[in-house]
Short mmCIF file of C-alpha atoms in Angstrom, two decimals:
data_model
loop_
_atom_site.label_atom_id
_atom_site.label_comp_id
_atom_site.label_asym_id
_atom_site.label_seq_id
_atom_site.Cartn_x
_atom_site.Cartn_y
_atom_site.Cartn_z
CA UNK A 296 -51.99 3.82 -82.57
CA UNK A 297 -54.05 7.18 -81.08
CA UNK A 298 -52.96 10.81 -81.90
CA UNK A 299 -53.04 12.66 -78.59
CA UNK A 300 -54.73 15.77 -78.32
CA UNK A 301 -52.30 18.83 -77.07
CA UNK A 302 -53.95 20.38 -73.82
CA UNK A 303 -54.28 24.36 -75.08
CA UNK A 304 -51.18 26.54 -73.28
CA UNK A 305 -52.76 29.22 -70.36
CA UNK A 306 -51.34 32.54 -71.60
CA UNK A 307 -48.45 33.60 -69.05
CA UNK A 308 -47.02 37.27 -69.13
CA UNK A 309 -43.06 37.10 -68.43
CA UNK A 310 -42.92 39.65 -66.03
CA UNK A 311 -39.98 42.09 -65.00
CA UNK A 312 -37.09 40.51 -62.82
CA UNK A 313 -38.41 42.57 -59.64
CA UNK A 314 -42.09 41.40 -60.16
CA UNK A 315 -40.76 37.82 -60.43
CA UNK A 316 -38.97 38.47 -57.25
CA UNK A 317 -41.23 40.24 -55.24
CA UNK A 318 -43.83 37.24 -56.15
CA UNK A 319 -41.12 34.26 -54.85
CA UNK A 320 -40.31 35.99 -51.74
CA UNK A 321 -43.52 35.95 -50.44
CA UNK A 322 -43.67 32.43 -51.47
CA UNK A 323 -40.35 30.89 -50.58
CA UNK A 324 -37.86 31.00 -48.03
CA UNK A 325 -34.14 31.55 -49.01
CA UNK A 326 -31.82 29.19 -49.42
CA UNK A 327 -29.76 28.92 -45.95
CA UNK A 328 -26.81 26.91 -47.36
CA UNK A 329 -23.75 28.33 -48.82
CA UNK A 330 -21.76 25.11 -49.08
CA UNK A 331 -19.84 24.18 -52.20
CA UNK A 332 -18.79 20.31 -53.15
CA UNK A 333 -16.43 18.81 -54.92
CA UNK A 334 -17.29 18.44 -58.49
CA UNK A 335 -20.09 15.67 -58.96
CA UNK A 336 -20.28 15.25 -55.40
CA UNK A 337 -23.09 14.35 -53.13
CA UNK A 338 -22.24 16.09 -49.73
CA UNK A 339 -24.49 15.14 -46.94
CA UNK A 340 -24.73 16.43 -43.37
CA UNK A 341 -26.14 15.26 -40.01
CA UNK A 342 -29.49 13.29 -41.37
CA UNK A 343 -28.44 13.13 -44.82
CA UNK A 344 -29.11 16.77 -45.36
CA UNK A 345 -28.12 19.09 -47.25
CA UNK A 346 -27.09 17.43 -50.37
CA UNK A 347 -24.97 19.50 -52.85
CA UNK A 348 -24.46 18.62 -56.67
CA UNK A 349 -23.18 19.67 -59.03
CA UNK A 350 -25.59 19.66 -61.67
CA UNK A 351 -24.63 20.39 -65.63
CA UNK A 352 -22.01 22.83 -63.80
CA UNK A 353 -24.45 23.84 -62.09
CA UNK A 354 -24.12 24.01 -57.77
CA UNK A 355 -27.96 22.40 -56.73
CA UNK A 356 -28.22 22.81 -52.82
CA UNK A 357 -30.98 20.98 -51.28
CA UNK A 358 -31.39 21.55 -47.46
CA UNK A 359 -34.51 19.09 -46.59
CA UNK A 360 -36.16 16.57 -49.35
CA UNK A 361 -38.54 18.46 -51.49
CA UNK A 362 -41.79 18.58 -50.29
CA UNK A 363 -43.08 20.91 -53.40
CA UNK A 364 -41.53 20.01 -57.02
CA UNK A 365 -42.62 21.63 -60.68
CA UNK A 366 -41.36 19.10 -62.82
CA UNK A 367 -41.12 20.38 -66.74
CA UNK A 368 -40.88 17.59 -69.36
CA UNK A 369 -42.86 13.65 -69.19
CA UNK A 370 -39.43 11.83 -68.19
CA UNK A 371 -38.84 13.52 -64.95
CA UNK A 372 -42.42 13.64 -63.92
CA UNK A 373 -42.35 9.83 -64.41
CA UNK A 374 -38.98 9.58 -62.52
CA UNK A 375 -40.95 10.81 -59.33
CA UNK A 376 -43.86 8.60 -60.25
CA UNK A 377 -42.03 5.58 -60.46
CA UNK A 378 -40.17 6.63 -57.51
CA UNK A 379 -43.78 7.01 -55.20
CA UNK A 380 -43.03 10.27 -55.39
CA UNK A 381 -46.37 11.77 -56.92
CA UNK A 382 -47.39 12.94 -54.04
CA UNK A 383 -44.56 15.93 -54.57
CA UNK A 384 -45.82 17.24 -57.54
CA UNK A 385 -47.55 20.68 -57.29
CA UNK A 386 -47.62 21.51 -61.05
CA UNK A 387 -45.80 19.45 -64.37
CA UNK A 388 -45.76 20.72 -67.86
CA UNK A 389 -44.29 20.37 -71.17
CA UNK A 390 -45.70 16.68 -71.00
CA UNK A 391 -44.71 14.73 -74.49
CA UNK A 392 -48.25 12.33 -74.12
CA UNK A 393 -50.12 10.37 -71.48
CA UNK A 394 -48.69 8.82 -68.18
CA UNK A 395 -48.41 5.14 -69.00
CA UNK A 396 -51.32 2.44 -66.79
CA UNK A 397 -48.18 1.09 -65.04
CA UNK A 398 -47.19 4.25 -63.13
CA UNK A 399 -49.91 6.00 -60.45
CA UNK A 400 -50.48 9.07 -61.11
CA UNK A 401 -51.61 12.55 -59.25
CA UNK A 402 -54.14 15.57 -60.21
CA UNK A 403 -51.31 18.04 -61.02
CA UNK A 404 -49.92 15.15 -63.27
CA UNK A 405 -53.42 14.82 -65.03
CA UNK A 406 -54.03 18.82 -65.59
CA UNK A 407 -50.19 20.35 -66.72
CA UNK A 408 -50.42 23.93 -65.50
CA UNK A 409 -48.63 24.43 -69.18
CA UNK A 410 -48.44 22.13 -72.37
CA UNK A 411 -45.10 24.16 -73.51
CA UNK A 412 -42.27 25.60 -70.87
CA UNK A 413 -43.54 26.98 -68.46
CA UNK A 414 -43.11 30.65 -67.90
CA UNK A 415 -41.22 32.18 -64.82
CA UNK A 416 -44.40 33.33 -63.05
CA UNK A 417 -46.60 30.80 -63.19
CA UNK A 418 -44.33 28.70 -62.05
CA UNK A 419 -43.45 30.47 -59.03
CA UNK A 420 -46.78 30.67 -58.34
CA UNK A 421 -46.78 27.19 -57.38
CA UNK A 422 -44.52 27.97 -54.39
CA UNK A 423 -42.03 25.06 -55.46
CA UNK A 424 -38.80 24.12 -53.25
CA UNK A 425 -37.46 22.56 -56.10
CA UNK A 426 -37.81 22.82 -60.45
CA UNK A 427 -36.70 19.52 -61.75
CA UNK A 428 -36.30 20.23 -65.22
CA UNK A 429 -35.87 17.54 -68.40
CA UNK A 430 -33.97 20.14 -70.46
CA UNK A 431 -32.05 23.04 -69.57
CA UNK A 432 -33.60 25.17 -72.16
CA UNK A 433 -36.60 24.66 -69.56
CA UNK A 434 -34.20 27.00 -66.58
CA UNK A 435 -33.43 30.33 -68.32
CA UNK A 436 -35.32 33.68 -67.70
CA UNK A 437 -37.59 33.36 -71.00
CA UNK A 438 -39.23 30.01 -69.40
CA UNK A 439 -38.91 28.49 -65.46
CA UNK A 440 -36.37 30.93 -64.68
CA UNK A 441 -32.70 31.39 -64.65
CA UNK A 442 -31.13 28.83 -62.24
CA UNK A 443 -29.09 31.55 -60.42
CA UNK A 444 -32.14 33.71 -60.22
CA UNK A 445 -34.13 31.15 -58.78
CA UNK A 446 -31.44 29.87 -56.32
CA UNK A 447 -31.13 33.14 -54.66
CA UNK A 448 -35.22 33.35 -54.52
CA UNK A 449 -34.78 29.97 -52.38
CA UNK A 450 -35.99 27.76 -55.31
CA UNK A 451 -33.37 24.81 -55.98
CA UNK A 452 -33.01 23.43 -59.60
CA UNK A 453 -32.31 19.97 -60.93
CA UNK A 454 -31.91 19.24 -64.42
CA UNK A 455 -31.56 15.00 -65.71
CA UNK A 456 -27.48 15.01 -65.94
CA UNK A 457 -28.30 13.16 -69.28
CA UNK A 458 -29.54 16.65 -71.08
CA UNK A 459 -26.42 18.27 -69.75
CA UNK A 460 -24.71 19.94 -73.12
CA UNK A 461 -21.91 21.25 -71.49
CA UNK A 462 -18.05 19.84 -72.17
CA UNK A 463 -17.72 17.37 -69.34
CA UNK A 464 -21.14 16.99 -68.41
CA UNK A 465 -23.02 15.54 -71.48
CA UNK A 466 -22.94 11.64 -71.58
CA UNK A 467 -20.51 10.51 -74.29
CA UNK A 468 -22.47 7.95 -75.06
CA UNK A 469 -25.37 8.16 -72.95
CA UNK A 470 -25.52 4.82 -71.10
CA UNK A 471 -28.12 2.86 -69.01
CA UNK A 472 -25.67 2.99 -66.19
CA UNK A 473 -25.81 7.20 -66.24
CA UNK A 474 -29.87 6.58 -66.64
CA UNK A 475 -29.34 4.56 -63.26
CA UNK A 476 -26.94 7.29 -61.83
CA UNK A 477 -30.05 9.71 -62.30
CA UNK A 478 -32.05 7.54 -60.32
CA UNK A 479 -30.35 7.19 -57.56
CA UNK A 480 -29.01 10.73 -57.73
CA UNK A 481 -32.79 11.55 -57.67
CA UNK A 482 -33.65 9.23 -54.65
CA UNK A 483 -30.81 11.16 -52.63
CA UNK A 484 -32.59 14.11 -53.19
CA UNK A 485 -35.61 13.27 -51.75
CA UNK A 486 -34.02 10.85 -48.58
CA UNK A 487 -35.82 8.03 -50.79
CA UNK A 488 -32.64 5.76 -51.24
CA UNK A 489 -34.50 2.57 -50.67
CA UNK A 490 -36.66 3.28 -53.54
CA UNK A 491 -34.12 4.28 -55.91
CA UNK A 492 -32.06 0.79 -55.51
CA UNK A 493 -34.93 -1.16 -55.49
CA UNK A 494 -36.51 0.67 -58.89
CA UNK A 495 -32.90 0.06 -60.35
CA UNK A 496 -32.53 -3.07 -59.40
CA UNK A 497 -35.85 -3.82 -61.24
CA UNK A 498 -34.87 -2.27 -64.36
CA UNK A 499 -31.68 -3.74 -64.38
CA UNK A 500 -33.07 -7.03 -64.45
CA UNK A 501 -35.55 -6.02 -66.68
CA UNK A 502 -33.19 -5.16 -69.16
CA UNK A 503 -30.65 -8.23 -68.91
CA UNK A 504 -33.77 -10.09 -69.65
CA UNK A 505 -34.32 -8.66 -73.23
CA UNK A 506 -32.63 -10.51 -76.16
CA UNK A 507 -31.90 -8.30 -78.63
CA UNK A 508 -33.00 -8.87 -82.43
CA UNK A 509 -29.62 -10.61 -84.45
CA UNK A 510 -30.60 -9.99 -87.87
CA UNK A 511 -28.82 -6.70 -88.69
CA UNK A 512 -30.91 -4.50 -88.79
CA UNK A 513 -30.61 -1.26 -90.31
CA UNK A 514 -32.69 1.71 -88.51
CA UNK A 515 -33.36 5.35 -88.42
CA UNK A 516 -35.06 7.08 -85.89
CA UNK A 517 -37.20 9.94 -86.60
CA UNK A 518 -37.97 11.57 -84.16
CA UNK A 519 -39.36 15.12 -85.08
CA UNK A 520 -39.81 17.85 -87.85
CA UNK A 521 -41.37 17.71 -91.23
CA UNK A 522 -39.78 19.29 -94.02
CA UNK A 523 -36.17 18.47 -92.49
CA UNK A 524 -36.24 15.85 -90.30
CA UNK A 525 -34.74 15.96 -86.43
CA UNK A 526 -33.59 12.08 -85.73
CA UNK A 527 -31.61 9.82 -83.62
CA UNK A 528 -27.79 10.53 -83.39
CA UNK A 529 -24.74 8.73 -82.11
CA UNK A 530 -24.32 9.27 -78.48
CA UNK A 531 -28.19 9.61 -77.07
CA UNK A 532 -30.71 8.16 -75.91
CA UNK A 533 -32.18 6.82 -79.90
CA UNK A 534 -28.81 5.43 -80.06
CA UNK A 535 -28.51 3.38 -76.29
CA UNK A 536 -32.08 1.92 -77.16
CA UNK A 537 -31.59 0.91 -81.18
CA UNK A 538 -27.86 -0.35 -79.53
CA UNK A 539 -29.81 -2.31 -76.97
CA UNK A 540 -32.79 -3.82 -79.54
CA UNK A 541 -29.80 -4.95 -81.67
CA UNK A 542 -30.38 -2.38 -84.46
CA UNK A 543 -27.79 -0.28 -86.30
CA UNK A 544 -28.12 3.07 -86.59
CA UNK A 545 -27.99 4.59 -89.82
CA UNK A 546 -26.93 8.32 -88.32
CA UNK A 547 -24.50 6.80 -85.21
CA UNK A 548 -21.81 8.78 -87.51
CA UNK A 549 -23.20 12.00 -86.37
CA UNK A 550 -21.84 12.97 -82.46
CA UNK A 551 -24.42 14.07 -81.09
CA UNK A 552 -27.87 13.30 -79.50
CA UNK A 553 -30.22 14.44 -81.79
CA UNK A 554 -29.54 16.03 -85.81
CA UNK A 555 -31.29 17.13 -88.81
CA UNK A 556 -30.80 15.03 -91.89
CA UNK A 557 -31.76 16.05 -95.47
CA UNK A 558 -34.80 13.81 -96.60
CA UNK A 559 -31.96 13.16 -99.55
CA UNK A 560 -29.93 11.27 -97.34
CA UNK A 561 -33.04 9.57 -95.52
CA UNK A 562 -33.67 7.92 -98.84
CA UNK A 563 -30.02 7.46 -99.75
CA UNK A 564 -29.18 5.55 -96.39
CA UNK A 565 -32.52 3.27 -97.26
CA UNK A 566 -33.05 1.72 -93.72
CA UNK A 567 -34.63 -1.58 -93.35
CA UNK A 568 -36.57 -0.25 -90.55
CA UNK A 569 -38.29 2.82 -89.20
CA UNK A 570 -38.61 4.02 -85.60
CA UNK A 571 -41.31 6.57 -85.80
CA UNK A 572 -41.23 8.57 -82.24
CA UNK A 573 -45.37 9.23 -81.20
CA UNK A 574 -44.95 12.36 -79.16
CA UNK A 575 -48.57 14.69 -78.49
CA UNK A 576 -47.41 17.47 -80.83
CA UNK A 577 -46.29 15.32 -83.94
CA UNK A 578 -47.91 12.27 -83.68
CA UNK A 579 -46.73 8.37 -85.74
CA UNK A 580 -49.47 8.60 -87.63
CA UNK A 581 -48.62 11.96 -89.25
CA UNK A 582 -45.25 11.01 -89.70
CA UNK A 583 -46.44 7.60 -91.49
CA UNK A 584 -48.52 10.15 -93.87
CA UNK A 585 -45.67 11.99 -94.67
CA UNK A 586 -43.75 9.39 -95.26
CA UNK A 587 -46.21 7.38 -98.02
CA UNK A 588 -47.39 10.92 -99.79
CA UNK A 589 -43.76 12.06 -100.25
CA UNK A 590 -42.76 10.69 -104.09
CA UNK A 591 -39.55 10.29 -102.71
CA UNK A 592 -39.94 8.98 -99.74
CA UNK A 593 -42.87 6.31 -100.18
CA UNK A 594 -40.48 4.58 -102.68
CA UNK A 595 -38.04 3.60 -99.81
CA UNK A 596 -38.08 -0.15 -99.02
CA UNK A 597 -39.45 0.18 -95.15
CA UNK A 598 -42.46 2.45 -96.05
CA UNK A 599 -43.24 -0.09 -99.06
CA UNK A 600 -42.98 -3.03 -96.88
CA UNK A 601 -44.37 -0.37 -93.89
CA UNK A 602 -41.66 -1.60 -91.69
CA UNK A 603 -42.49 0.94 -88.53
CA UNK A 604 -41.31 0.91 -85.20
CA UNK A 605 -43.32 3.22 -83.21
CA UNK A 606 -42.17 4.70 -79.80
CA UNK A 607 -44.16 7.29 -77.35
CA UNK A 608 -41.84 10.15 -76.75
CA UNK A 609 -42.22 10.16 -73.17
CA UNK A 610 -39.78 7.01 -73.71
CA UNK A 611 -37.21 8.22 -76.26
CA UNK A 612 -35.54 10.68 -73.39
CA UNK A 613 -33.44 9.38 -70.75
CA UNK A 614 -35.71 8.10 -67.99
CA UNK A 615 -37.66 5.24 -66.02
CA UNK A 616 -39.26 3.91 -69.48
CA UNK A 617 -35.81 3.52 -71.34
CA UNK A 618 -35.81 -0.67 -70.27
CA UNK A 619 -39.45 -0.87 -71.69
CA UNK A 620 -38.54 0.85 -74.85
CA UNK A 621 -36.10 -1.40 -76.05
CA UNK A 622 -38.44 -4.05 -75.12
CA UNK A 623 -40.71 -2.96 -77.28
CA UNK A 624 -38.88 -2.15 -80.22
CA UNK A 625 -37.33 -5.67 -80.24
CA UNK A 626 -41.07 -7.21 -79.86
CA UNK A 627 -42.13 -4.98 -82.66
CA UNK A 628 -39.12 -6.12 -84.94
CA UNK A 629 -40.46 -9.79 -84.38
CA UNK A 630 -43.56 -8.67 -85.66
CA UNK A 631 -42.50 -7.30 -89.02
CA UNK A 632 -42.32 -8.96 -91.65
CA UNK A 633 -38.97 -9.63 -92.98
#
């Protein structure tokens, strides 16, 4: 497996509220459209336009499909890529490693304006319509910009549904139908309907194709930190794709999408098998050294019999790569010997 080297961050002052303002003005037109919708409706108009959602409780207003997008995070950059969407892309950041061969990508893709969240003024100074954001930590006024703030600047906001946190809007489990949702919820964003279905219909196929490994399989997923770490939990996306490669999840206890867990109970619950996320800023590899130097640790029965599953981050959030994840863990688990 490679480590990939983290692009260095360009240094962006947050500036006041009024500078911020005074910049997207000049950049953007307001947003015309007061409409509200029904919650988690889609409310089209004469041509399909404008849509409304509501968006993590948010109200997203979208007169005409985006013509000039800042996406923040690898999964929804890949969602426009997969969709033929490149093209839209004026700026991504936050990207969690390389664009996979199958997908085309675009210059703005190649050279992330920022390899963290992006600050509020350099990304206005992109002049986006729309901020389609992985997380919503990426919208607040210490990164992107506050999602009101930017609405009334004439900058519309979309954040995956499957990151919403919110009672009522986070995915309880997260599902590969709600991935699909996002999809399509995406094409009727961008009037590119025909697209979505069709990449669905692919992925659906592609996943009722995958026979998932029947021999019990005990996992954990680790997916970040070092001296405590930060792995898969019961309701997220760790948990649809270990569910889907027919492995059980030694932390499904734990409601939520993500957790810490003691390295005392990483060697108490003894997996048979480790999934080892491979993300740009804490690579396999490092994880696989922490794991065999640790005197605790190296004595667990996977790292003797260096039972690792390894998956890019880019695939471990909910997105277009999901199907191909669990395809690859369950060709990895063939490979190991057990």
């Amino acid at each position: 497996m490679h480590t990939h080297r983290v692009r260095p961050a360009r240094a962006f002052a947050l500036p006041a509220l009024a500078a911020v303002a005074a910049l997207a003005l000049a950049a953007c037109s307001p947003t015309a459209s007061g409409e509200t919708a029904a919650e988690g409706a889609t409310t089209p108009s004469s041509g399909g336009f404008p849509v409304t959602l509501d968006n993590c409780g948010f109200e997203t207003v979208v007169d005409a499909p985006p013509e000039r997008v800042v996406t923040i995070k690898s999964s929804t950059t890949e969602m426009l890529l997969a969709l033929g969407l490149g093209d839209r892309i004026v700026g991504s950041a936050f990207l969690d490693g390389p664009v996979p061969d199958s997908l085309k990508s675009v210059p703005a893709v190649e050279e992330p304006f920022a390899a963290e969240a992006p600050g509020s003024e350099a990304t206005l100074e992109l002049e986006p319509d729309l901020v389609y954001a992985g997380w919503e930590s990426n919208l607040t006024a210490e990164t992107a910009g506050d999602r009101a703030t930017l609405a009334q600047l004439g900058v519309a906001t979309y954040v995956s549904p499957a990151a919403c946190k919110e009672d009522g809007y986070m995915p309880d489990p997260l599902t590969f139908d709600t991935v699909f949702d996002e999809i399509t919820e995406v094409g009727s964003l961008f009037d590119a309907e025909d697209a979505a279905t069709q990449l669905v219909e692919e992925q659906r196929t592609a996943l009722d194709a995958i026979v998932p490994d029947d021999r019990g399989l005990t996992a954990l997923w680790w997916s970040s930190g070092d001296d405590t770490p930060y792995v898969g939990a019961g309701i997220g996306a760790p948990q649809m794709i270990m569910d889907a490669a027919g492995l059980t999840n030694v932390s499904s206890d734990v409601h939520d999408t993500w957790t810490s867990l003691g390295w005392e109970n990483v060697v108490e619950a003894d997996p048979d098998v480790l999934v080892l996320v491979d993300a740009a800023w804490n690579p396999a590899d490092a994880k696989i050294e922490t794991l065999e130097s640790n005197p605790a640790t190296r004595e667990m029965t996977a790292v003797k019999e260096g039972r690792y599953v390894v998956v890019p981050f880019p695939a471990t959030e909910a997105g277009v790569r999901n199907v191909d994840a669990v395809a690859s863990v369950v060709d990895q688990l063939a490979d190991l010997d057990l």
